[in-house]
Amino acid sequence: MPMYSLILRSASHFLLPLLLLFSIFLLLRGHNEPGGGFIGGLVASAAIALYLFSMDVKAARQVLHIDPRELLGWGLTLAVLSGVPAVFWHQPFFTAQWLTLELPALGEVKLSTVLLFDIGVYMVVIGSVLTVLLALADADDARH
Amino acid sequence: MRPEVALPILIPLLAGALSLAFWRSRAMQRGIGVVGTGVMMLSAWVLLYTTWQEGYLVMHMGNWPAPFGIVLVADLLSAIMVVLAGITGFATAIYSLATLGKRHEHFGYYPLMHLLLAGVNGAFLTGDIFNLYVWFEVMLVASFALLILGGERAQMEGAIKYVTLNLVSSALFLSAIGLLYGLIGTLNMADLADKIAQLEDPGMVKVVAMLFLVAFGIKAAAFPFFFWLPASYHTPQVAVSALFAGLLTKVGVYALFRVFTLIFSLEDPFTQNVLLWMAGLTMLTGVLGAAAQYEFRRILSFHIISQIGYMILGLALFTPLALIGGVFYIMHHIIVKANLFFISGLIYRLKGSYELRELGGVYRSHPWLALLFLIPALSLAGLPPLSGFFAKFILIRAGIEAQAWWLVGVALLVGLLTLYSMVKIWSEVFWKAAPPSAGKTPEPRTRNDALLYLSIGGLALLTVLIGLGAQPVFVLAEQAAAQLLDPRGYIEAVLGGEA
Amino acid sequence: MAFVVGGLYAAAIYMILRRSIVKLVIGLVLLSNAANLLIFTLADMSRGAPPLVPLGALQPAGAVADPLAQALILTAIVIGFGVLAFAVVLIHRAYEVVGVDDMDKMKDTDT
């Protein structure tokens, strides 16, 4: 990729972890306030896309560690599976199940299948957006 | 709470997701393909058994009560359709193990196939009309991608026509849903059926009904909206063609059956007449188109259209016997048609061509294959004692009882012409001596051929079984038709009796 | 609103009937938007409070907007977007493979 900018490159090194953290924050606060898996996933993929623009395709793939298509697949699996536990309580699929934990430091923490679903969505969004972006970037590289 | 209802949708979704997750491992994807479709087929049989035992199965997704949440409903018709989808999916998965090249598998064939099956099953099982639209789109997106798998010129051209027509149909469907929601203010099909009777504006209802008719007519490839089908169905990989031929148009037919028995009444003579004309002309144009063709898969594609005509005829006559015939016909047709496409693919492997003129001598070299071809072919034409005979017999008898003489005449004529084109294939491909310049050199025989014979033989066996054991199948279709004719049961099952 | 919807449908059908595939896709975009707008118009979209139930209550306070129509349109937009993205890629690939932008020349698969 012909673009090279020192400022962008240095900035993206700092921005990448920040944006990823922010995306997880968005993911976790999603249920009762604006946010959630979809938006969090978009922010996370934007972070990696920024990295892709400032570095190159290879570096972006390395940051990701895993093929985005596999991420997509696992995310989808998780999202579908999150509907299943309801059956064990003799309720229809996708009925939300809540588990409230009292943790000493954090106070009351609610875990739910909705959260699992949201994490699945988060992974699906990252996976699909990056599959498309990386494919486009590869095609662009091949042309140069 | 009935988990059975959701399983046929969840299993292929899960299988598709897993085969995406194991993107890099071909063996894994193949394994998931066979196991996933196999388990789905089993769950479909369980569903059929429980609906047979207990009647309607209803599940409110996420525990939201109807008519506010999305419901999944299985009556006998949906259960039968899901079983057929399971059988076709399983046979296709086995068949594609042997026929698909590495390139196609790498493009994501297996995830797409599972997604397609999930969409098809979802469309069969949903009890919500907007959800039906969503499942249609799931199915379509998967089918678009499957259609261009391989990326040859003909596939691109076929795909453009297919995509355009289907998008137009989806837009019409969506508009019709919008109109219906504006009129009635609900999207649950049972609730719609309940409230539409109280509407004082029959003209508007008729408009909406016609919009649905056009939208589903395009999907089902009924006259006069069938042009996309012969232009695209013969282009993709054979396994894909077979899956499409078996299932996709039938989802349109199923939607017609569902909407026009449940929501819109066919007692209105105008609607019924439109459907009757559609049925007759669909049969006729399809079979005439097939008679003019000399390419194996194109003949089969045109025959899909004429067969769709028979199914719509069953719906349009709207007598108990006719509906039984329609349901019976769907059961018989899906299995037979997928099998014929499988056989065309096998012959292509053996002889390297789909053109009838370039083929020949298969009977001499592969007599068993010839026999296996004869079973679905003659069944399609409706010779006793195969499954097609009973399907056609019931329909024609219903036509006579309804005194729709010209339709009976058309149906008989079309049966005759179907026999003609099947005999044409038989004599050209199997009987006549192989032409000297017999296309490409045949591919070397591999052990994979056993898999092809397995799926073809299995489906042929089913055809014979439906024919010989017609009585239980008839009873099943009878029950399904009885449920269709009495929508009260459906409405009460969904809305919980207080409706 | 009704006139806008009608105009969109008319424009969409005109575009679909053109011979160029690019215009065909534009027509499809317009058609799906027309359908969305039709739902929007017919469902009597109105200003209203978000349909949220306050904590502890069983009914939302006061009149609320109908959330279903918005959900329908949102779903339809997302689906339409995905399908159209596919269609655009398809015509791009088709153009590369076939080399023409003219429906009349794409008749290899016709009979």
mmCIF file of N, CA, C and O in Angstrom, chain B residues 348-352 441-446:
data_model
loop_
_atom_site.group_PDB
_atom_site.id
_atom_site.type_symbol
_atom_site.label_atom_id
_atom_site.label_comp_id
_atom_site.label_asym_id
_atom_site.label_seq_id
_atom_site.Cartn_x
_atom_site.Cartn_y
_atom_site.Cartn_z
ATOM 1 N N TYR B 348 -23.105 -36.416 -16.593
ATOM 2 C CA TYR B 348 -22.085 -35.477 -17.045
ATOM 3 C C TYR B 348 -20.698 -35.976 -16.651
ATOM 4 O O TYR B 348 -19.740 -35.883 -17.415
ATOM 5 N N ARG B 349 -20.603 -36.525 -15.463
ATOM 6 C CA ARG B 349 -19.314 -37.073 -15.033
ATOM 7 C C ARG B 349 -18.878 -38.219 -15.918
ATOM 8 O O ARG B 349 -17.697 -38.390 -16.200
ATOM 9 N N LEU B 350 -19.858 -39.030 -16.322
ATOM 10 C CA LEU B 350 -19.501 -40.203 -17.111
ATOM 11 C C LEU B 350 -19.171 -39.827 -18.541
ATOM 12 O O LEU B 350 -18.239 -40.356 -19.138
ATOM 13 N N LYS B 351 -19.957 -38.904 -19.101
ATOM 14 C CA LYS B 351 -19.850 -38.659 -20.536
ATOM 15 C C LYS B 351 -19.354 -37.263 -20.880
ATOM 16 O O LYS B 351 -19.076 -36.984 -22.044
ATOM 17 N N GLY B 352 -19.319 -36.369 -19.925
ATOM 18 C CA GLY B 352 -18.780 -35.049 -20.206
ATOM 19 C C GLY B 352 -19.671 -34.146 -21.015
ATOM 20 O O GLY B 352 -19.171 -33.270 -21.718
ATOM 21 N N THR B 441 -13.239 -36.668 -22.929
ATOM 22 C CA THR B 441 -13.003 -38.016 -22.420
ATOM 23 C C THR B 441 -13.638 -38.126 -21.044
ATOM 24 O O THR B 441 -13.553 -37.198 -20.237
ATOM 25 N N PRO B 442 -14.282 -39.234 -20.785
ATOM 26 C CA PRO B 442 -14.916 -39.388 -19.485
ATOM 27 C C PRO B 442 -13.887 -39.351 -18.366
ATOM 28 O O PRO B 442 -12.749 -39.798 -18.526
ATOM 29 N N GLU B 443 -14.332 -38.771 -17.245
ATOM 30 C CA GLU B 443 -13.417 -38.691 -16.111
ATOM 31 C C GLU B 443 -13.133 -40.088 -15.569
ATOM 32 O O GLU B 443 -13.967 -40.974 -15.673
ATOM 33 N N PRO B 444 -11.968 -40.277 -15.003
ATOM 34 C CA PRO B 444 -11.671 -41.595 -14.466
ATOM 35 C C PRO B 444 -12.603 -41.922 -13.304
ATOM 36 O O PRO B 444 -13.027 -41.055 -12.561
ATOM 37 N N ARG B 445 -12.917 -43.169 -13.217
ATOM 38 C CA ARG B 445 -13.819 -43.625 -12.176
ATOM 39 C C ARG B 445 -13.123 -43.556 -10.823
ATOM 40 O O ARG B 445 -11.989 -44.000 -10.681
ATOM 41 N N THR B 446 -13.795 -43.004 -9.860
ATOM 42 C CA THR B 446 -13.192 -42.973 -8.533
ATOM 43 C C THR B 446 -14.128 -43.675 -7.566
ATOM 44 O O THR B 446 -15.262 -43.975 -7.901
#
